[in-house]
């Protein structure tokens, strides 16, 4: 079971990462296109090489709807990043009293908060699903690309679904840890920030 | 209980939850939901808010800069630039007393220019510099403390993830904040080097000697670091010059450092996957806290607590400087226990309205008006000589010019409202840089200093207590720097005025 969960968290993270890298690439292309286009509009190039300038004006420019693509992509990426953060206990917390308390107390506290975390992710996913239904219903699209908004909502919801599953699994494993007193999940790493 | 009282009480309760080891984002989320429920009498408002709120937060264009800067930092780690930077700094500084430690700080500063995260800077430079420090006989605690402190330069020197979040919270221009952070960042590096120079004179046994490197070799090593300068110049320069938005700048930076890692042959599939996973964990953590903070802040806004608190502080007539110093001390104390990002997201929505309500007199109306006149003269605006002389005489007497007097000269007027606006902007930037520094001190103050943990994990032979002892020297240097920046706002702001 741990293997399946770990695998799906990793796959989601990589999917999100690939989307992030594509957005980075798309943004660079967009900047380059915009730069060439404004260069072609400038006085220097229109005097020096009018044909080239005309061609550039006609054929270069920013990627249409680059902002919209970034917004849709980043939303999916961040939702897809949630499961791995959950699984590896990456969420920021303050470990001040841990040393002063017994191991059992710490395990109970960890299990409790893991359960709360899972519940929160599920609430977020549930509300996101309702938001998704709304967008599906009203057929809202983005301004430039006319891309249905529900696409990004739906993709984000699927990622949130995995996050919810991972959350429930983690909470369950932490409960087992309270019962047995032995670790059942990989050691917490904490995220860099 | 009034809404205001609920708002006020929510803060200590929230802190209590956090100290009971609640994930910080979850604690803010709970308090936000619970608070909204308590005030409106039903959960509907909070639940309705949440239908679009998680998506709109995660899809925010201005926040999308965060994963991109994080990716840039991860790729920078792979680029191998850390070694080149250290080699170059070591060539120029290594033969001095404590020189290898100074070189580590210098290399950290260089790495900070292409990485917006302190922990990544500390970890990356630690891997490169710790073995070298050992080789030249530097003592364990001194070496780890140097790198932990040097790591904080990752966030002081732009680009900086924390500064981006501050800019979004206070609705300030990211480019101005980056520009303002530059000089204090350089001062930090110089301050750390001075600290090292003093430390090795007080504790001569803590550092060994390294032979001088010939100049030809030094110059060759310096030439190796051109990609760092190119990426930094392109990203920060491009954002500042307005070639692209901050988010686009972050994308350019990620592409740049990624390309560098690819060209240098360090970008294997395994390393790429590792960078993605690290970026994923940090991004998820940050966005989860931001979402929690958003809910908590919607609740706070409904209670009007931040505004009322701000009005109350202003009405008490405390000296602005006293309030500022109290806030900075609060951050220093909290920083010993909490991580910097959570602290910023938790407190800026409460403290910033207070700061915005205070007048630090960072710029005078008369100076702004005189600058407009000077600009008019420089631009060759045709102004009646007698009117111009009269206006200059009036300013010299310490009297402000009116709207009509400006119009008569053919200039755009500088009004009291514009002055108040600019004064607030300068306050925001100055406060932001000061907060950035004090929360970064939190990364190296015992007992909970993340940089100390990261570096100590790289060096199993040094007990953490030895690191604690040595790092207090660097903390002292930080405190002196904060005092200087508080006393002379011009150091931070002169590039912007």
XYZ file of C-alpha atoms in Angstrom:
690
model
C 0.000 0.000 0.000
C 2.783 2.395 0.941
C 4.314 1.646 -2.459
C 1.162 2.547 -4.367
C 0.728 5.749 -2.369
C 4.377 6.746 -2.715
C 4.271 6.027 -6.436
C 1.155 8.103 -7.017
C 2.510 11.011 -4.970
C 5.730 10.917 -6.992
C 3.904 10.670 -10.301
C 1.739 13.655 -9.397
C 4.791 15.684 -8.354
C 6.558 14.858 -11.617
C 3.448 15.713 -13.645
C 3.253 19.050 -11.862
C 6.974 19.548 -12.413
C 6.707 18.865 -16.139
C 3.854 21.382 -16.395
C 5.968 23.901 -14.477
C 8.915 23.360 -16.850
C 6.635 23.720 -19.876
C 5.358 27.016 -18.465
C 8.942 28.187 -17.979
C 9.732 27.316 -21.604
C 6.534 28.880 -22.919
C 7.217 32.089 -20.971
C 10.735 32.351 -22.433
C 9.383 31.851 -25.973
C 6.748 34.491 -25.274
C 9.313 37.020 -24.036
C 11.543 36.330 -27.037
C 8.630 36.751 -29.438
C 7.570 39.978 -27.798
C 11.152 41.261 -27.858
C 11.655 40.479 -31.561
C 8.346 42.039 -32.434
C 9.087 45.306 -30.670
C 12.580 45.293 -32.197
C 10.957 45.061 -35.627
C 8.769 48.028 -34.794
C 11.815 50.086 -33.778
C 13.405 52.698 -36.048
C 16.778 50.917 -36.421
C 15.593 47.700 -37.978
C 12.926 49.266 -40.201
C 15.661 51.441 -41.766
C 18.391 48.819 -41.972
C 16.391 45.821 -43.146
C 12.797 46.704 -43.984
C 11.999 43.263 -45.377
C 13.230 41.485 -42.241
C 11.376 43.974 -40.046
C 8.138 43.435 -41.934
C 8.553 39.665 -41.685
C 9.212 39.879 -37.954
C 6.203 42.116 -37.385
C 4.034 39.617 -39.191
C 5.454 36.430 -37.706
C 6.684 37.123 -34.191
C 4.985 38.220 -31.018
C 4.172 36.991 -27.552
C 2.409 33.647 -27.105
C -1.317 34.375 -27.175
C -2.849 33.993 -23.737
C 0.482 33.327 -21.999
C -0.847 34.662 -18.686
C -3.916 32.435 -18.901
C -1.782 29.386 -19.571
C 0.442 30.205 -16.598
C -2.557 30.609 -14.307
C -4.198 27.365 -15.364
C -0.922 25.434 -15.343
C 0.325 26.684 -12.003
C -2.969 25.842 -10.305
C -2.712 22.241 -11.483
C 0.996 22.069 -10.601
C 0.485 23.286 -7.039
C -2.396 20.876 -6.418
C -0.247 18.104 -7.872
C 2.585 19.062 -5.494
C 0.395 18.613 -2.396
C 0.527 14.777 -2.083
C 4.325 14.493 -1.909
C 4.493 17.295 0.651
C 1.895 15.452 2.726
C 3.593 12.068 2.428
C 7.038 13.343 3.382
C 5.696 15.554 6.183
C 6.925 18.664 4.399
C 4.434 21.117 5.901
C 6.023 23.767 8.090
C 5.503 23.386 11.818
C 7.168 24.494 15.032
C 8.884 21.707 16.957
C 9.448 23.459 20.224
C 7.720 21.220 22.759
C 8.567 17.915 21.067
C 11.776 17.403 23.018
C 10.086 18.015 26.360
C 7.265 15.518 25.786
C 7.160 11.735 25.773
C 7.472 9.848 22.489
C 3.914 8.584 22.855
C 2.509 12.086 23.375
C 4.365 13.276 20.292
C 2.986 10.404 18.225
C -0.559 11.186 19.351
C -0.101 14.856 18.487
C 1.353 13.990 15.075
C -1.510 11.609 14.342
C -4.064 14.204 15.428
C -2.700 16.941 13.181
C -2.237 14.527 10.296
C -5.941 13.753 10.591
C -6.821 17.464 10.664
C -4.618 18.038 7.630
C -6.349 15.235 5.738
C -9.752 16.667 6.680
C -8.720 20.119 5.447
C -7.461 18.759 2.129
C -10.732 16.858 1.709
C -12.754 20.014 2.447
C -10.641 21.916 -0.077
C -11.191 19.162 -2.643
C -14.927 19.039 -1.958
C -15.317 22.808 -2.404
C -13.103 22.697 -5.483
C -15.414 20.039 -6.930
C -18.433 22.314 -6.356
C -16.508 25.155 -7.973
C -15.739 22.821 -10.886
C -19.453 21.976 -11.307
C -20.269 25.694 -11.315
C -17.726 26.420 -14.054
C -18.924 23.411 -16.045
C -22.466 24.648 -15.747
C -21.919 28.286 -16.669
C -19.418 27.498 -19.436
C -17.073 30.320 -18.445
C -14.004 30.609 -20.691
C -10.736 32.525 -20.454
C -10.536 35.907 -22.147
C -8.025 35.389 -24.954
C -7.808 31.667 -25.580
C -11.518 30.987 -24.978
C -10.348 27.977 -22.986
C -13.086 26.590 -20.720
C -12.225 27.403 -17.109
C -13.539 24.017 -15.967
C -10.581 22.258 -17.627
C -8.135 23.676 -15.119
C -10.636 23.235 -12.281
C -11.122 19.600 -13.218
C -7.401 18.856 -13.504
C -6.824 20.561 -10.153
C -9.640 18.559 -8.611
C -8.107 15.276 -9.772
C -4.809 16.288 -8.168
C -6.631 17.315 -4.988
C -8.306 13.903 -4.989
C -4.915 12.181 -4.897
C -3.845 14.594 -2.150
C -6.919 13.654 -0.152
C -6.206 9.921 -0.541
C -2.590 10.390 0.488
C -3.743 12.498 3.433
C -6.135 9.834 4.685
C -3.473 7.160 4.239
C -0.928 9.231 6.203
C -3.396 9.884 9.010
C -4.173 6.160 9.188
C -0.477 5.252 9.302
C 0.173 7.812 12.051
C -2.623 6.199 14.065
C -0.943 2.828 13.602
C 2.263 4.441 14.878
C 0.454 5.457 18.065
C -0.791 1.873 18.432
C 2.472 0.058 17.762
C 4.991 2.706 18.818
C 7.014 2.047 15.663
C 7.422 4.266 12.577
C 5.232 3.300 9.602
C 6.017 6.211 7.308
C 9.327 7.386 5.879
C 11.124 9.820 8.143
C 9.957 13.438 7.904
C 12.161 15.568 5.696
C 10.621 19.010 5.829
C 10.585 21.230 2.775
C 13.212 23.816 1.941
C 11.988 27.365 1.948
C -17.736 39.146 22.526
C -17.395 41.814 19.829
C -15.958 40.997 16.421
C -12.910 43.072 17.286
C -12.323 41.086 20.460
C -12.657 37.805 18.557
C -10.122 39.092 16.060
C -7.737 40.094 18.811
C -8.073 36.804 20.684
C -7.656 34.715 17.562
C -3.967 35.598 17.409
C -2.830 34.069 20.733
C -5.040 31.033 20.072
C -3.434 30.628 16.681
C 0.029 30.835 18.236
C -0.980 28.244 20.829
C -2.079 25.846 18.068
C 1.195 26.408 16.242
C 3.213 25.681 19.365
C 1.175 22.499 19.770
C 2.815 21.437 16.504
C -0.086 22.120 14.187
C 1.102 22.493 10.595
C 1.137 26.295 10.308
C -1.029 26.414 7.191
C -3.565 24.097 8.815
C -3.668 26.216 11.982
C -4.381 29.395 9.995
C -6.947 27.561 7.891
C -8.783 26.333 10.981
C -8.718 29.728 12.677
C -9.937 31.416 9.488
C -12.813 28.976 8.986
C -13.697 28.897 12.682
C -13.488 32.668 13.023
C -15.708 33.308 9.996
C -18.203 30.782 11.349
C -18.197 32.435 14.777
C -18.706 35.936 13.399
C -21.304 35.233 10.732
C -23.071 32.569 12.782
C -22.948 29.925 10.060
C -20.287 28.042 8.089
C -21.845 29.021 4.752
C -19.766 32.091 4.112
C -16.472 30.333 4.722
C -17.509 27.333 2.618
C -18.718 29.530 -0.229
C -15.490 31.489 -0.105
C -13.579 28.246 -0.390
C -15.303 27.210 -3.637
C -13.156 29.569 -5.645
C -10.519 30.572 -3.117
C -8.191 27.571 -3.311
C -8.169 27.649 -7.108
C -7.764 31.409 -7.350
C -4.912 31.372 -4.824
C -3.072 28.530 -6.528
C -3.643 30.010 -9.993
C -2.617 33.552 -9.059
C -0.290 35.020 -11.680
C 1.698 37.017 -9.153
C 2.186 33.980 -6.897
C 3.268 31.768 -9.797
C 6.654 33.448 -9.410
C 7.266 31.322 -6.299
C 7.569 27.838 -7.844
C 9.589 29.341 -10.677
C 12.102 30.976 -8.335
C 12.275 27.745 -6.332
C 12.963 25.780 -9.517
C 15.623 28.328 -10.459
C 17.325 27.782 -7.101
C 17.207 23.994 -7.474
C 18.700 24.158 -10.970
C 21.320 26.620 -9.689
C 22.337 23.969 -7.189
C 22.871 21.542 -10.066
C 24.705 24.055 -12.232
C 28.003 23.514 -10.428
C 28.319 27.279 -10.051
C 28.763 26.828 -6.310
C 32.203 25.274 -6.912
C 33.239 27.956 -9.405
C 32.124 30.739 -7.064
C 33.998 29.218 -4.153
C 37.182 28.724 -6.241
C 37.093 32.341 -7.387
C 36.463 33.743 -3.916
C 39.115 31.482 -2.417
C 41.696 32.669 -4.936
C 41.238 36.294 -3.933
C 40.599 35.909 -0.200
C 41.904 32.477 0.865
C 45.420 33.500 1.945
C 44.205 36.091 4.469
C 43.638 35.345 8.139
C 40.344 33.472 8.140
C 40.396 33.818 4.371
C 38.795 30.496 3.453
C 35.842 31.359 5.723
C 35.624 34.797 4.078
C 35.667 33.094 0.700
C 32.740 30.919 1.810
C 30.754 34.037 2.681
C 31.682 35.642 -0.630
C 30.636 32.535 -2.537
C 27.356 32.420 -0.603
C 26.686 36.015 -1.618
C 27.362 35.120 -5.256
C 25.136 32.079 -5.056
C 22.435 34.184 -3.417
C 22.311 36.189 -6.619
C 20.945 33.211 -8.537
C 19.048 31.503 -5.717
C 16.205 32.983 -3.721
C 16.256 30.594 -0.789
C 18.469 30.584 2.295
C 18.305 26.892 3.029
C 19.220 25.927 -0.525
C 22.155 28.357 -0.429
C 23.364 27.061 2.925
C 23.044 23.422 1.863
C 24.693 23.887 -1.540
C 27.588 26.015 -0.357
C 27.986 23.848 2.716
C 28.668 20.806 0.549
C 31.352 22.674 -1.386
C 32.984 24.733 1.350
C 32.902 22.525 4.463
C 35.505 20.009 3.186
C 37.788 22.882 2.132
C 37.478 24.601 5.508
C 38.336 21.298 7.181
C 41.331 20.824 4.886
C 42.850 24.154 5.895
C 42.377 23.507 9.601
C 39.349 25.650 10.388
C 37.599 24.562 13.574
C 34.287 22.724 13.270
C 31.920 25.146 15.026
C 33.439 28.173 13.302
C 33.075 26.539 9.875
C 29.452 25.473 10.342
C 28.503 28.858 11.829
C 30.133 30.693 8.901
C 28.146 28.698 6.365
C 24.888 28.954 8.284
C 25.296 32.741 8.395
C 26.484 32.884 4.790
C 23.383 30.957 3.774
C 21.150 33.810 4.917
C 22.651 35.861 2.080
C 20.639 33.618 -0.245
C 17.548 35.521 0.726
C 19.024 38.937 1.518
C 20.529 39.265 -1.931
C 17.840 39.379 -4.629
C 16.083 37.403 -6.010
C 14.399 36.437 -2.781
C 11.292 34.339 -2.241
C 10.465 35.995 1.085
C 10.700 39.467 -0.433
C 8.318 38.385 -3.198
C 5.763 37.297 -0.612
C 6.207 40.520 1.344
C 5.691 42.507 -1.852
C 2.459 40.654 -2.600
C 1.159 41.052 0.962
C 1.805 44.792 1.083
C 1.050 45.426 -2.624
C 4.473 46.877 -3.330
C 6.601 46.746 -6.447
C 8.852 43.671 -6.443
C 11.515 45.404 -8.528
C 11.821 48.285 -6.022
C 12.161 45.844 -3.145
C 14.857 43.855 -4.972
C 16.737 47.063 -5.677
C 16.458 48.201 -2.062
C 17.682 44.822 -0.763
C 20.866 44.992 -2.788
C 22.969 47.377 -0.668
C 21.914 45.851 2.692
C 22.772 42.431 1.212
C 26.274 43.555 0.278
C 26.630 45.158 3.729
C 25.681 41.809 5.255
C 28.446 40.016 3.350
C 30.995 42.672 4.381
C 29.782 42.515 7.982
C 30.230 38.730 8.059
C 33.752 39.034 6.643
C 34.657 41.598 9.302
C 33.202 39.256 11.930
C 35.444 36.480 10.617
C 38.487 38.753 10.686
C 37.791 39.598 14.336
C 36.927 36.020 15.308
C 40.181 34.532 13.997
C 42.196 37.188 15.814
C 40.426 36.438 19.095
C 40.622 32.663 18.502
C 43.846 32.171 16.506
C 43.631 28.380 16.794
C 40.336 28.286 14.887
C 41.794 28.903 11.428
C 44.725 27.582 9.430
C 46.822 29.226 6.743
C 46.490 28.813 3.000
C 49.090 29.696 0.395
C 48.650 32.695 -1.883
C 47.267 31.968 -5.340
C 49.053 33.579 -8.342
C 47.128 36.367 -10.087
C 46.844 34.559 -13.416
C 45.021 31.725 -11.695
C 42.828 34.139 -9.738
C 41.720 35.882 -12.907
C 41.031 32.566 -14.608
C 38.875 31.485 -11.649
C 37.052 34.826 -11.732
C 36.315 34.436 -15.433
C 34.645 31.100 -14.663
C 31.771 32.762 -12.820
C 30.450 34.812 -15.750
C 27.255 32.712 -16.028
C 26.257 33.769 -12.504
C 26.646 37.412 -13.430
C 24.812 36.881 -16.709
C 21.813 35.132 -15.116
C 21.619 37.605 -12.231
C 21.927 40.595 -14.561
C 19.307 39.239 -16.932
C 16.775 38.331 -14.236
C 17.065 41.222 -11.788
C 18.109 43.775 -14.436
C 15.344 42.661 -16.766
C 12.692 42.924 -14.067
C 13.969 46.322 -13.031
C 14.263 47.674 -16.564
C 10.715 46.534 -17.254
C 11.651 44.074 -20.027
C 9.481 41.521 -18.319
C 7.254 40.985 -15.289
C 8.763 39.486 -12.124
C 7.116 36.136 -12.928
C 8.607 36.162 -16.408
C 11.954 37.067 -14.869
C 11.728 34.013 -12.635
C 10.967 31.867 -15.684
C 14.009 33.289 -17.471
C 16.088 32.544 -14.386
C 14.849 28.963 -14.148
C 15.543 28.440 -17.851
C 18.985 30.046 -17.468
C 20.156 27.980 -14.514
C 18.536 24.877 -16.029
C 20.446 25.399 -19.256
C 23.641 25.903 -17.285
C 23.132 22.613 -15.468
C 22.410 20.920 -18.797
C 25.513 22.321 -20.527
C 27.728 21.338 -17.628
C 26.386 17.806 -17.811
C 24.957 17.754 -14.290
C 21.340 17.453 -15.355
C 20.779 13.712 -15.304
C 17.255 12.329 -15.102
C 17.729 11.415 -11.467
C 18.972 14.903 -10.599
C 16.163 16.507 -12.583
C 13.592 14.425 -10.718
C 15.220 15.357 -7.417
C 15.015 19.074 -8.269
C 11.369 18.707 -9.196
C 10.525 16.860 -5.980
C 12.320 19.496 -3.868
C 10.540 22.296 -5.754
C 7.242 20.445 -5.338
C 7.621 20.049 -1.578
C 8.577 23.683 -0.995
C 5.900 25.028 -3.339
C 3.166 22.901 -1.786
C 4.223 23.946 1.700
C 4.309 27.652 0.807
C 1.010 27.657 -1.097
C -0.723 25.737 1.648
C 0.368 28.379 4.174
C -0.665 31.151 1.784
C -4.119 29.609 1.437
C -4.439 29.316 5.213
C -3.242 32.899 5.606
C -5.782 34.080 3.031
C -8.661 32.546 4.963
C -7.330 33.843 8.257
C -6.935 37.304 6.768
C -10.466 37.321 5.325
C -11.645 36.643 8.852
C -9.373 39.326 10.340
C -10.538 41.848 7.755
C -14.138 41.164 8.744
C -13.347 41.817 12.403
C -11.586 45.072 11.411
C -8.939 44.117 13.949
C -5.852 45.219 11.929
C -7.335 48.667 11.117
C -8.533 49.263 14.671
C -5.218 48.143 16.087
C -3.460 50.501 13.692
C -5.725 53.408 14.687
C -5.201 52.615 18.343
C -1.413 52.569 18.020
C -1.447 55.865 16.120
C -3.808 57.480 18.639
C -1.540 56.516 21.517
C 1.056 58.884 20.124
C 3.977 56.486 20.508
C 7.099 57.563 18.699
C 7.104 55.740 15.328
C 10.640 54.531 15.961
C 9.591 52.907 19.249
C 6.840 50.980 17.487
C 9.239 49.889 14.759
C 11.842 48.705 17.246
C 9.230 46.788 19.257
C 8.052 45.021 16.101
C 11.615 44.152 15.107
C 12.333 42.769 18.586
C 9.139 40.709 18.347
C 10.418 39.195 15.083
C 13.822 38.461 16.605
C 12.246 36.613 19.520
C 9.728 34.746 17.355
C 12.481 33.954 14.882
C 14.201 31.834 17.503
C 11.149 29.543 17.409
C 9.490 29.841 14.017
C 10.427 29.782 10.343
C 10.655 33.065 8.501
C 8.019 32.523 5.834
C 5.253 31.533 8.247
C 6.133 34.473 10.447
C 5.813 36.920 7.542
C 2.486 35.493 6.373
C 1.168 35.456 9.907
C 2.165 38.925 11.043
C 2.545 41.284 8.080
C -1.240 41.610 7.579
C -1.416 42.851 11.181
C 1.809 44.858 11.445
C 1.839 46.501 8.032
C -1.348 48.585 8.604
C 0.221 49.770 11.858
C 3.436 50.770 10.105
C 1.535 52.430 7.245
C -0.290 54.578 9.800
C 2.957 55.984 11.179
C 4.988 58.779 9.623
C 8.737 58.180 9.659
C 9.409 61.295 7.574
C 11.427 59.272 5.064
C 10.983 61.995 2.475
C 9.916 65.637 2.809
C 7.293 67.350 0.679
C 9.689 70.256 0.114
C 12.366 67.908 -1.229
C 9.914 66.335 -3.654
C 8.803 69.775 -4.838
C 12.372 70.985 -5.237
C 13.127 67.816 -7.230
C 10.197 68.550 -9.558
C 11.522 72.089 -10.145
C 15.012 70.763 -10.812
C 13.565 68.188 -13.208
C 11.669 70.958 -15.007
C 14.867 72.974 -15.406
C 16.782 69.926 -16.613
C 14.053 69.101 -19.141
C 14.205 72.653 -20.448
C 10.596 73.526 -19.623
C 9.998 77.195 -20.489
C 9.350 78.774 -17.085
C 8.905 82.471 -16.363
C 12.184 83.468 -14.623
C 10.480 85.656 -12.010
C 7.988 82.921 -11.068
C 10.775 80.328 -10.872
C 12.854 82.569 -8.615
C 9.828 83.207 -6.411
C 9.110 79.466 -6.154
C 12.711 78.670 -5.269
C 12.735 81.411 -2.636
C 9.548 80.036 -1.131
C 10.995 76.520 -0.913
C 14.179 77.901 0.613
C 12.057 79.522 3.325
C 10.552 76.132 4.074
C 7.116 76.807 2.573
C 5.375 74.334 0.292
C 4.265 75.364 -3.184
C 0.595 75.234 -4.105
C -1.019 73.480 -7.048
C -1.545 76.805 -8.850
C 2.042 77.883 -8.459
C 3.136 74.676 -10.202
C 0.572 75.159 -12.969
C 1.751 78.738 -13.524
C 5.240 77.326 -14.101
C 3.883 74.740 -16.537
C 4.824 71.814 -14.268
C 2.767 68.932 -12.912
C 2.008 69.805 -9.261
C 3.454 67.841 -6.347
C 0.671 67.638 -3.773
C 0.498 66.634 -0.147
C -1.407 63.479 -1.168
C 1.356 62.433 -3.565
C 3.899 63.039 -0.844
C 1.953 60.919 1.666
C 1.702 58.160 -0.930
C 5.394 58.107 -1.690
C 6.263 58.339 1.996
C 4.144 55.230 2.636
C 5.791 53.395 -0.249
C 9.234 54.197 1.130
C 8.104 53.070 4.589
C 6.883 49.789 3.105
C 10.183 49.149 1.379
C 12.337 50.143 4.334
C 10.202 48.086 6.736
C 10.276 45.146 4.321
C 14.058 45.079 4.173
C 14.344 45.402 7.972
C 11.838 42.594 8.505
C 13.626 40.462 5.934
C 16.869 40.846 7.881
C 15.420 40.159 11.321
C 13.498 37.082 10.190
C 16.679 35.841 8.540
C 18.486 36.246 11.841
C 15.885 33.752 13.040
C 17.418 31.183 10.697
C 20.672 31.240 12.624
C 19.500 31.817 16.194
C 19.396 28.839 18.540
C 17.420 26.781 19.392
C 15.333 26.629 16.173
C 17.567 27.901 13.397
C 16.959 25.963 10.200
C 20.298 26.933 8.646
C 22.140 25.639 11.709
C 20.379 22.291 11.412
C 21.051 21.978 7.695
C 24.758 22.702 8.009
C 25.189 20.625 11.115
C 23.615 17.670 9.331
C 26.418 17.957 6.745
C 29.120 17.779 9.399
C 28.578 14.915 11.810
C 31.794 15.532 13.776
C 30.818 18.984 15.071
C 28.401 19.131 18.019
C 25.539 21.606 17.510
C 26.560 23.430 20.695
C 29.879 24.385 19.074
C 27.929 25.839 16.150
C 25.639 27.697 18.574
C 28.605 29.312 20.310
C 30.318 30.493 17.141
C 27.155 31.672 15.400
C 26.451 34.250 18.101
C 29.280 36.324 16.597
C 27.413 36.458 13.312
C 24.128 37.225 15.057
C 25.878 40.191 16.687
C 27.003 41.394 13.286
C 23.391 41.112 12.068
C 22.083 43.125 15.019
C 24.617 45.883 14.455
C 23.598 46.010 10.797
C 19.896 46.271 11.689
C 20.680 49.130 14.082
C 22.605 50.943 11.341
C 19.817 50.460 8.797
C 17.206 51.693 11.289
C 19.290 54.754 12.126
C 20.055 55.584 8.481
C 17.082 54.737 6.224
C 18.987 56.352 3.366
C 21.272 53.318 3.049
C 18.278 51.236 1.995
C 16.367 53.895 0.128
C 18.907 56.083 -1.669
C 18.624 54.040 -4.868
C 14.877 54.719 -4.976
C 14.520 58.382 -4.036
